[in-house]
Short mmCIF file of C-alpha atoms and ligand atoms in Angstrom, two decimals:
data_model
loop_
_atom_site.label_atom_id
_atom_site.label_comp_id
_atom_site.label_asym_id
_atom_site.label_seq_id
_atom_site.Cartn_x
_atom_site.Cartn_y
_atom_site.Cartn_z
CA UNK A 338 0.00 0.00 0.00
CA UNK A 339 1.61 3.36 -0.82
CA UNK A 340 1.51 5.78 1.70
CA UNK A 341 3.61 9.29 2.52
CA UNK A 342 4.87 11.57 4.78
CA UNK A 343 4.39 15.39 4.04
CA UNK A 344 6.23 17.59 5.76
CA UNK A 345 4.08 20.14 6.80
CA UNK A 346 5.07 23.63 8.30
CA UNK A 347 1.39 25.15 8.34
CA UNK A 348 2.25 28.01 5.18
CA UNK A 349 1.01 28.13 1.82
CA UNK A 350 3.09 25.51 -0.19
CA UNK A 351 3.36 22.34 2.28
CA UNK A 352 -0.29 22.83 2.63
CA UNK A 353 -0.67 22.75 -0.73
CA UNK A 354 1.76 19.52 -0.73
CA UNK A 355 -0.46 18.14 1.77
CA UNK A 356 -3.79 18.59 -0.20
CA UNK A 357 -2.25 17.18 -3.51
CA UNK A 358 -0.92 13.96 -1.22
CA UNK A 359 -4.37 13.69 0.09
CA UNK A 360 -5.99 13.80 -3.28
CA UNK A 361 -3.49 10.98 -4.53
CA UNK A 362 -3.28 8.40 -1.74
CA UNK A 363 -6.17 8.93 0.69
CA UNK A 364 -6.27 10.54 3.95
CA UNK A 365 -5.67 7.24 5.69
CA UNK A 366 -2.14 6.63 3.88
CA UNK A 367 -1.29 9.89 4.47
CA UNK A 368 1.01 11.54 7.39
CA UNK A 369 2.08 15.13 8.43
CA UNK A 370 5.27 15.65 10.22
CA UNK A 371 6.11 19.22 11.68
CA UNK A 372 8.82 20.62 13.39
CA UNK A 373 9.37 22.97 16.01
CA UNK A 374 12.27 24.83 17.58
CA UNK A 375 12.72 24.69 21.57
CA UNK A 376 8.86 24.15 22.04
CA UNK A 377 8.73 28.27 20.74
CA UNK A 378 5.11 29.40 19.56
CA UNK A 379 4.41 29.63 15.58
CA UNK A 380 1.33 30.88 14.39
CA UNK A 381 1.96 28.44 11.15
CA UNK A 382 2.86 25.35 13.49
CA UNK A 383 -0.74 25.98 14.91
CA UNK A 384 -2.19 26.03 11.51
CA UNK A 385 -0.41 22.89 10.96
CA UNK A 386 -2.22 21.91 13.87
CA UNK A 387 -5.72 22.41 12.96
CA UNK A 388 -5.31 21.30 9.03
CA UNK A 389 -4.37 17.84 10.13
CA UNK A 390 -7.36 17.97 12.66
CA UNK A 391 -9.87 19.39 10.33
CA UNK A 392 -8.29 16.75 7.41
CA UNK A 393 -8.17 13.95 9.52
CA UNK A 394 -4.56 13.46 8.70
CA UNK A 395 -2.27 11.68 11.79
CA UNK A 396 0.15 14.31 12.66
CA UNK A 397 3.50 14.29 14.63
CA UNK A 398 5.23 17.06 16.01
CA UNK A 399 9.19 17.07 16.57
CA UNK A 400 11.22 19.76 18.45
CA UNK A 401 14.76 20.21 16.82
CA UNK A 402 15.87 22.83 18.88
CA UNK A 403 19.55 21.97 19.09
CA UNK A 404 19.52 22.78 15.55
CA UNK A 405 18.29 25.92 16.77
CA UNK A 406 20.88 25.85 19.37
CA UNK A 407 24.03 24.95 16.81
CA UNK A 408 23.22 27.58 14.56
CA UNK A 409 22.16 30.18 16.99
CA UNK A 410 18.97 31.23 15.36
CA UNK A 411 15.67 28.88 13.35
CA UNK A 412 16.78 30.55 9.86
CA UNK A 413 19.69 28.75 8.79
CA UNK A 414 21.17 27.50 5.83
CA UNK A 415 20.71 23.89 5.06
CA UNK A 416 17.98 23.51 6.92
CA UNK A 417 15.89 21.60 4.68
CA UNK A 418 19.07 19.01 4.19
CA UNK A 419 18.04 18.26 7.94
CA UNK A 420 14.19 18.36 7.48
CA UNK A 421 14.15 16.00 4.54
CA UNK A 422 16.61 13.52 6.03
CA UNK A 423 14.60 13.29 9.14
CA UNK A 424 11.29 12.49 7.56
CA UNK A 425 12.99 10.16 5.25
CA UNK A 426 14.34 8.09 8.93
CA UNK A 427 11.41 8.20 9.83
CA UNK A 428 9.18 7.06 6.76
CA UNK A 429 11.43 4.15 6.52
CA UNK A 430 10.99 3.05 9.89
CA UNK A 431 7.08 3.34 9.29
CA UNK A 432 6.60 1.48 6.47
CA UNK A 433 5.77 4.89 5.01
CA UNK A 434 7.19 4.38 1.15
CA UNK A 435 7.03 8.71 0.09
CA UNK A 436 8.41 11.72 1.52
CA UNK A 437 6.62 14.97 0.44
CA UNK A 438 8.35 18.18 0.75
CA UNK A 439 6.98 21.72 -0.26
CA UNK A 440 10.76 22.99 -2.11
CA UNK A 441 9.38 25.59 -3.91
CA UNK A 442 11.59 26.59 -6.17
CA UNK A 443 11.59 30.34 -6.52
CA UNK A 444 12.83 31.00 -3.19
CA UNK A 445 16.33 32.69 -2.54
CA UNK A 446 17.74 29.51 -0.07
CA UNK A 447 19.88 26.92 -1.93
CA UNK A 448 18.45 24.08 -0.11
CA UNK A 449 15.10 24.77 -2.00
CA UNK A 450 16.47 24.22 -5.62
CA UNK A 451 16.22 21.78 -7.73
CA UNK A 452 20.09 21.02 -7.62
CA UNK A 453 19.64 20.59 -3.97
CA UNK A 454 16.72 18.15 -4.46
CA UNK A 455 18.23 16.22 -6.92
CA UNK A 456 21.39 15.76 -4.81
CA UNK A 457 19.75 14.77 -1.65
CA UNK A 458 17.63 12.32 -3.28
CA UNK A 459 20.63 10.09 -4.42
CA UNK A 460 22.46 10.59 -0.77
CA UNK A 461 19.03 9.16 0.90
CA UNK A 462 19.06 6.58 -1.38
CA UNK A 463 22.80 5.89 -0.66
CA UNK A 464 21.90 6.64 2.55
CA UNK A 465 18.89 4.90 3.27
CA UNK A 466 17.99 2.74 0.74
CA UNK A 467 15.89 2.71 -2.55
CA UNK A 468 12.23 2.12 -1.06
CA UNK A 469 11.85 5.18 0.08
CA UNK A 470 11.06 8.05 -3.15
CA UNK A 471 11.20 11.70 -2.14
CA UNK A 472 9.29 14.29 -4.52
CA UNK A 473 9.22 18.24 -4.14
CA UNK A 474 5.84 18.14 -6.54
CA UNK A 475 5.71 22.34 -6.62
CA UNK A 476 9.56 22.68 -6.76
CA UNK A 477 9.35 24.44 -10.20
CA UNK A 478 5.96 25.94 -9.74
CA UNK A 479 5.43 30.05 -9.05
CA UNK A 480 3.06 30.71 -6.28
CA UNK A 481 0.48 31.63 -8.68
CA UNK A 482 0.29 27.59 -10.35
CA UNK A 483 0.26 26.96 -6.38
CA UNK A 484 -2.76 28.83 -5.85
CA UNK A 485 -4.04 27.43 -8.85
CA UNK A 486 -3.48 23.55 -7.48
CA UNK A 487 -5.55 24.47 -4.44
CA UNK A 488 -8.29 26.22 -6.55
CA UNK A 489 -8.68 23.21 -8.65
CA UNK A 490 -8.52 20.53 -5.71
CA UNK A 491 -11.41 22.69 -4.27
CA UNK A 492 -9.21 24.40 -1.65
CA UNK A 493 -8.42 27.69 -2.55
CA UNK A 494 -10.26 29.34 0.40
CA UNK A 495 -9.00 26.72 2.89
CA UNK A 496 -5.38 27.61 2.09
CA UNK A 497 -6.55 31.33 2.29
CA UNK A 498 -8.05 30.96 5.26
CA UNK A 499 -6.03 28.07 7.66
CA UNK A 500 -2.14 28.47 6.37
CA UNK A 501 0.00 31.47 7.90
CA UNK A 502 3.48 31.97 5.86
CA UNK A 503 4.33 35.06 7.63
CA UNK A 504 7.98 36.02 8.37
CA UNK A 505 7.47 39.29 10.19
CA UNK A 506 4.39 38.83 12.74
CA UNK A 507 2.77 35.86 14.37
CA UNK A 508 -0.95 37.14 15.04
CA UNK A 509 -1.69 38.13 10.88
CA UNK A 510 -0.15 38.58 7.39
CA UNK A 511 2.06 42.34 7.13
CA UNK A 512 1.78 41.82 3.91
CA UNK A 513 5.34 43.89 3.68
CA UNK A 514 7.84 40.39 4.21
CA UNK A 515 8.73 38.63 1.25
CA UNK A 516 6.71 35.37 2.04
CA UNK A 517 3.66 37.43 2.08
CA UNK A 518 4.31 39.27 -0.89
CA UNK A 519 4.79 36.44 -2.71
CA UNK A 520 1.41 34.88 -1.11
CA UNK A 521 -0.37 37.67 -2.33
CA UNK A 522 0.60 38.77 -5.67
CA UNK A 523 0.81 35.30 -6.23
CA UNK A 524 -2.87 35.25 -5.63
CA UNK A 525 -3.81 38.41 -7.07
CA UNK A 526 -1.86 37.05 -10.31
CA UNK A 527 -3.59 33.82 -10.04
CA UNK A 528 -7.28 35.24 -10.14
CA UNK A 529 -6.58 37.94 -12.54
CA UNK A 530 -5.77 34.60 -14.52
CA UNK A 531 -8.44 32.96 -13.61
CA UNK A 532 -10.84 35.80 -14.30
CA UNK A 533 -9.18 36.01 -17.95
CA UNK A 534 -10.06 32.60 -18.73
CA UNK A 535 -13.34 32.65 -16.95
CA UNK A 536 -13.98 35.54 -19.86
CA UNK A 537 -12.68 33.68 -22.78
CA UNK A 538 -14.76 30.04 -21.61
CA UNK A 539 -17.91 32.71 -21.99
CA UNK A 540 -17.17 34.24 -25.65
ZN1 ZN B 282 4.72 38.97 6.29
#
């Protein structure tokens, strides 16, 4: 039976991730893994929360503050090298035969491009073995495509409404941070889009 492990930080993309894992295996085969840093409060980790709940999807929590601790700060470099390797120990020792990451591509860390990805995947299968098959499914995707993944799986006011990708503020959206300016022009782009086509379906 093929299940998977999506790792699932409570913004925008793993969401997304989530949703498109859900759509292709089944709730039941499907499992969210989340990390936090020194048991700290995040407004997305709480999302996280409450989209497994309200998806029915069995989620685990893991603190990895000593990452936090080694690097002296939760935005490091390389994180993701971590993250992925992590679910991928732990998806083999579940029987769980797919990790699911949300890499999306356009983002300015190295561990979210595709040369990353491509690497890592060959070290975990040196690493780990060959049954286990990673995927970054919106790696080359812009956030408007992502919006429009949601929109067609039905979700585009659930991700609106339950992810938080905020880098700035933990009680709403500023808007002003880079995460939420690509959220939201990726959106606006996305329904201008949408609207477009909407037009020429009606001529
Ligand atoms: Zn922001």
């Amino acid at each position: 039976m093929d299940k998977a492990l999506v790792i699932l930080s409570g913004g925008q993309d793993s969401t997304t991730c989530l949703l498109m894992a859900i759509n292709k295996f089944g709730n039941k085969n499907v499992y969210a893994m989340s990390f936090v840093y020194n048991n700290k409060y995040r407004r997305d980790i709480e999302c996280a929360k409450q989209i497994c709940k309200e998806l029915n999807i069995k989620h685990e929590i893991y603190d990895i503050g000593v990452l936090q601790d080694i690097a002296k700060s939760n935005d490091f470099e390389g994180r993701n090298l971590i993250l992925i390797s992590l679910a991928a120990i732990y998806a083999n020792t579940n029987g769980i035969n797919n990790v699911i990451c949300g890499l999306a591509g356009n983002s300015s860390h190295p561990d979210c491009t595709t040369e990353f990805f491509e690497n890592l995947k060959n070290t975990i299968k040196i690493a780990i073995g060959n049954n286990i098959n990673i995927e970054a499914p919106i790696i080359k995707l812009d956030k408007s495509e992502i919006w429009e993944i949601a929109d067609k799986l039905g979700y585009l006011e659930f991700i609106e409404d339950k992810t938080f990708s905020c880098w700035n503020r933990q009680d709403k959206h500023c808007k002003e941070c880079l995460s939420c300016k690509m959220r939201f022009e990726g959106l606006s782009k996305y329904l201008k889009f949408k609207k477009a086509g909407d037009k020429n379906n009606e001529q």
